[in-house]
Amino acid sequence: MPADTLVVACPHCHTRNRIPRARLREAPVCGHCHKPLFPGAPFALDAGSFDAHALKSDLPLLVDFWAPWCGPCRMMAPAYEQAAAQLTPDCLLAKVDTEAQPALGSRFGVRSIPTLVLFAGGREIARQSGAMPAQAIVQWVRGQLPA
């Protein structure tokens, strides 16, 4: 695939879309469901949709492994939303509820929550545990990604 074209999975229907790199900031929509590819907010992933976004998409993906009963997770949720607005479309942000999707937490060796895992190029490139404010999330992600 040419370097000027990226494959991006739709956060709504999980269909993979080819997007010219030059048009990432033009609010592209999914060719299948016609919804925005970059909602500017975190989206939920489950075992069936995870690989399309984390391993088969050309854009980096930050995943928040969390649980509804976790106080720090709930405290960090608004900051994670703010970080998504700042990082999209350079990096997409998703959430995995480890209570509803225990196999994903186990697959990636998540031992404490919240845990942020950054994927790029189809592999995990960085991990951070513990709640963080929005600006710290943004700085951490930008520090991990190649320029």
mmCIF file of C-alpha atoms in Angstrom:
data_model
loop_
_atom_site.group_PDB
_atom_site.id
_atom_site.type_symbol
_atom_site.label_atom_id
_atom_site.label_comp_id
_atom_site.label_asym_id
_atom_site.label_seq_id
_atom_site.Cartn_x
_atom_site.Cartn_y
_atom_site.Cartn_z
ATOM 1 C CA MET A 1 0.000 0.000 0.000
ATOM 2 C CA PRO A 2 1.371 3.471 -0.819
ATOM 3 C CA ALA A 3 2.753 5.433 2.133
ATOM 4 C CA ASP A 4 0.376 8.291 1.349
ATOM 5 C CA THR A 5 -2.652 6.054 2.062
ATOM 6 C CA LEU A 6 -3.630 4.758 5.502
ATOM 7 C CA VAL A 7 -5.960 1.951 6.552
ATOM 8 C CA VAL A 8 -8.271 3.069 9.355
ATOM 9 C CA ALA A 9 -10.916 0.910 11.023
ATOM 10 C CA CYS A 10 -14.297 2.545 11.608
ATOM 11 C CA PRO A 11 -15.087 2.975 15.332
ATOM 12 C CA HIS A 12 -18.769 2.255 14.600
ATOM 13 C CA CYS A 13 -18.892 -0.765 12.251
ATOM 14 C CA HIS A 14 -15.172 -1.748 12.373
ATOM 15 C CA THR A 15 -14.858 -1.847 8.573
ATOM 16 C CA ARG A 16 -11.373 -1.015 7.345
ATOM 17 C CA ASN A 17 -11.184 2.118 5.171
ATOM 18 C CA ARG A 18 -8.367 3.487 2.997
ATOM 19 C CA ILE A 19 -7.810 7.194 3.587
ATOM 20 C CA PRO A 20 -5.294 9.449 1.818
ATOM 21 C CA ARG A 21 -2.917 10.768 4.488
ATOM 22 C CA ALA A 22 -3.488 14.318 3.202
ATOM 23 C CA ARG A 23 -7.232 14.050 3.943
ATOM 24 C CA LEU A 24 -7.073 12.837 7.575
ATOM 25 C CA ARG A 25 -8.115 16.245 8.914
ATOM 26 C CA GLU A 26 -11.056 16.595 6.498
ATOM 27 C CA ALA A 27 -13.541 14.642 8.663
ATOM 28 C CA PRO A 28 -13.568 11.437 6.582
ATOM 29 C CA VAL A 29 -16.510 9.067 6.920
ATOM 30 C CA CYS A 30 -16.689 5.298 6.713
ATOM 31 C CA GLY A 31 -17.364 3.954 3.237
ATOM 32 C CA HIS A 32 -19.647 1.299 4.734
ATOM 33 C CA CYS A 33 -21.754 2.978 7.446
ATOM 34 C CA HIS A 34 -21.063 6.641 6.519
ATOM 35 C CA LYS A 35 -20.350 7.639 10.138
ATOM 36 C CA PRO A 36 -17.273 9.706 11.107
ATOM 37 C CA LEU A 37 -14.009 7.773 11.245
ATOM 38 C CA PHE A 38 -12.669 10.173 13.868
ATOM 39 C CA PRO A 39 -15.371 10.838 16.468
ATOM 40 C CA GLY A 40 -12.991 12.889 18.637
ATOM 41 C CA ALA A 41 -13.944 10.757 21.642
ATOM 42 C CA PRO A 42 -12.926 7.328 22.913
ATOM 43 C CA PHE A 43 -14.875 4.378 21.563
ATOM 44 C CA ALA A 44 -15.477 0.956 23.091
ATOM 45 C CA LEU A 45 -13.727 -2.162 21.840
ATOM 46 C CA ASP A 46 -14.530 -5.798 22.472
ATOM 47 C CA ALA A 47 -12.829 -9.070 21.579
ATOM 48 C CA GLY A 48 -14.430 -9.085 18.120
ATOM 49 C CA SER A 49 -13.357 -5.573 17.126
ATOM 50 C CA PHE A 50 -10.046 -5.180 18.950
ATOM 51 C CA ASP A 51 -7.643 -6.504 16.311
ATOM 52 C CA ALA A 52 -9.138 -4.397 13.495
ATOM 53 C CA HIS A 53 -8.193 -1.265 15.423
ATOM 54 C CA ALA A 54 -5.072 -2.191 17.400
ATOM 55 C CA LEU A 55 -3.317 -4.568 15.046
ATOM 56 C CA LYS A 56 -4.633 -3.943 11.516
ATOM 57 C CA SER A 57 -5.058 -0.162 11.404
ATOM 58 C CA ASP A 58 -2.267 2.169 10.312
ATOM 59 C CA LEU A 59 -3.042 4.830 12.914
ATOM 60 C CA PRO A 60 -1.713 4.539 16.463
ATOM 61 C CA LEU A 61 -4.306 3.480 19.020
ATOM 62 C CA LEU A 62 -4.314 4.236 22.732
ATOM 63 C CA VAL A 63 -6.408 1.767 24.730
ATOM 64 C CA ASP A 64 -7.664 2.428 28.252
ATOM 65 C CA PHE A 65 -8.171 -0.880 30.066
ATOM 66 C CA TRP A 66 -10.668 -0.010 32.820
ATOM 67 C CA ALA A 67 -13.591 -1.340 34.862
ATOM 68 C CA PRO A 68 -16.852 0.294 35.992
ATOM 69 C CA TRP A 69 -16.164 -0.418 39.693
ATOM 70 C CA CYS A 70 -12.703 1.249 39.578
ATOM 71 C CA GLY A 71 -12.689 4.692 41.233
ATOM 72 C CA PRO A 72 -9.458 5.910 39.539
ATOM 73 C CA CYS A 73 -10.843 4.701 36.192
ATOM 74 C CA ARG A 74 -14.004 6.745 36.642
ATOM 75 C CA MET A 75 -11.948 9.754 37.781
ATOM 76 C CA MET A 76 -9.739 9.536 34.677
ATOM 77 C CA ALA A 77 -12.626 9.129 32.189
ATOM 78 C CA PRO A 78 -13.184 12.885 31.597
ATOM 79 C CA ALA A 79 -9.436 13.435 31.159
ATOM 80 C CA TYR A 80 -9.309 10.574 28.653
ATOM 81 C CA GLU A 81 -12.166 12.214 26.713
ATOM 82 C CA GLN A 82 -10.244 15.512 26.669
ATOM 83 C CA ALA A 83 -7.092 13.746 25.485
ATOM 84 C CA ALA A 84 -9.048 12.128 22.641
ATOM 85 C CA ALA A 85 -10.160 15.538 21.409
ATOM 86 C CA GLN A 86 -6.523 16.684 21.346
ATOM 87 C CA LEU A 87 -4.906 13.573 19.851
ATOM 88 C CA THR A 88 -7.416 12.679 17.115
ATOM 89 C CA PRO A 89 -6.782 12.057 14.182
ATOM 90 C CA ASP A 90 -3.057 11.463 14.825
ATOM 91 C CA CYS A 91 -3.913 8.788 17.383
ATOM 92 C CA LEU A 92 -7.272 7.201 18.131
ATOM 93 C CA LEU A 93 -8.428 6.448 21.672
ATOM 94 C CA ALA A 94 -10.454 3.413 22.701
ATOM 95 C CA LYS A 95 -11.643 1.801 25.912
ATOM 96 C CA VAL A 96 -11.814 -1.839 26.953
ATOM 97 C CA ASP A 97 -14.049 -2.698 29.896
ATOM 98 C CA THR A 98 -12.035 -5.478 31.549
ATOM 99 C CA GLU A 99 -15.098 -6.582 33.498
ATOM 100 C CA ALA A 100 -17.058 -7.225 30.279
ATOM 101 C CA GLN A 101 -13.994 -8.301 28.243
ATOM 102 C CA PRO A 102 -11.747 -10.225 30.668
ATOM 103 C CA ALA A 103 -10.055 -12.140 27.840
ATOM 104 C CA LEU A 104 -8.612 -8.914 26.406
ATOM 105 C CA GLY A 105 -7.211 -7.836 29.753
ATOM 106 C CA SER A 106 -5.682 -11.272 30.177
ATOM 107 C CA ARG A 107 -4.348 -11.365 26.600
ATOM 108 C CA PHE A 108 -2.381 -8.173 27.204
ATOM 109 C CA GLY A 109 -1.325 -8.975 30.751
ATOM 110 C CA VAL A 110 -3.204 -6.087 32.336
ATOM 111 C CA ARG A 111 -2.584 -6.469 36.071
ATOM 112 C CA SER A 112 -3.895 -3.143 37.354
ATOM 113 C CA ILE A 113 -6.396 -0.606 36.119
ATOM 114 C CA PRO A 114 -6.527 1.882 34.660
ATOM 115 C CA THR A 115 -3.768 0.821 32.287
ATOM 116 C CA LEU A 116 -3.094 2.680 29.045
ATOM 117 C CA VAL A 117 -1.559 0.640 26.238
ATOM 118 C CA LEU A 118 -0.328 2.345 23.075
ATOM 119 C CA PHE A 119 -0.329 0.341 19.834
ATOM 120 C CA ALA A 120 1.390 1.375 16.617
ATOM 121 C CA GLY A 121 2.401 -0.641 13.586
ATOM 122 C CA GLY A 122 0.362 -3.611 14.794
ATOM 123 C CA ARG A 123 2.180 -4.007 18.109
ATOM 124 C CA GLU A 124 2.284 -2.624 21.630
ATOM 125 C CA ILE A 125 4.889 0.130 21.902
ATOM 126 C CA ALA A 126 4.254 1.559 25.387
ATOM 127 C CA ARG A 127 2.259 1.015 28.566
ATOM 128 C CA GLN A 128 1.378 3.196 31.565
ATOM 129 C CA SER A 129 -0.630 2.232 34.651
ATOM 130 C CA GLY A 130 -2.503 4.609 36.912
ATOM 131 C CA ALA A 131 -4.843 7.550 36.417
ATOM 132 C CA MET A 132 -3.444 10.576 34.603
ATOM 133 C CA PRO A 133 -4.743 14.066 33.811
ATOM 134 C CA ALA A 134 -5.513 14.917 30.183
ATOM 135 C CA GLN A 135 -2.356 16.894 29.481
ATOM 136 C CA ALA A 136 -0.174 14.125 30.914
ATOM 137 C CA ILE A 137 -1.907 11.577 28.672
ATOM 138 C CA VAL A 138 -1.352 13.779 25.613
ATOM 139 C CA GLN A 139 2.317 14.413 26.473
ATOM 140 C CA TRP A 140 2.962 10.743 27.215
ATOM 141 C CA VAL A 141 1.432 9.613 23.901
ATOM 142 C CA ARG A 142 3.269 12.254 21.859
ATOM 143 C CA GLY A 143 6.506 11.284 23.576
ATOM 144 C CA GLN A 144 6.047 7.628 22.585
ATOM 145 C CA LEU A 145 5.176 8.149 18.918
ATOM 146 C CA PRO A 146 7.784 8.796 16.260
ATOM 147 C CA ALA A 147 7.756 12.372 14.983
#
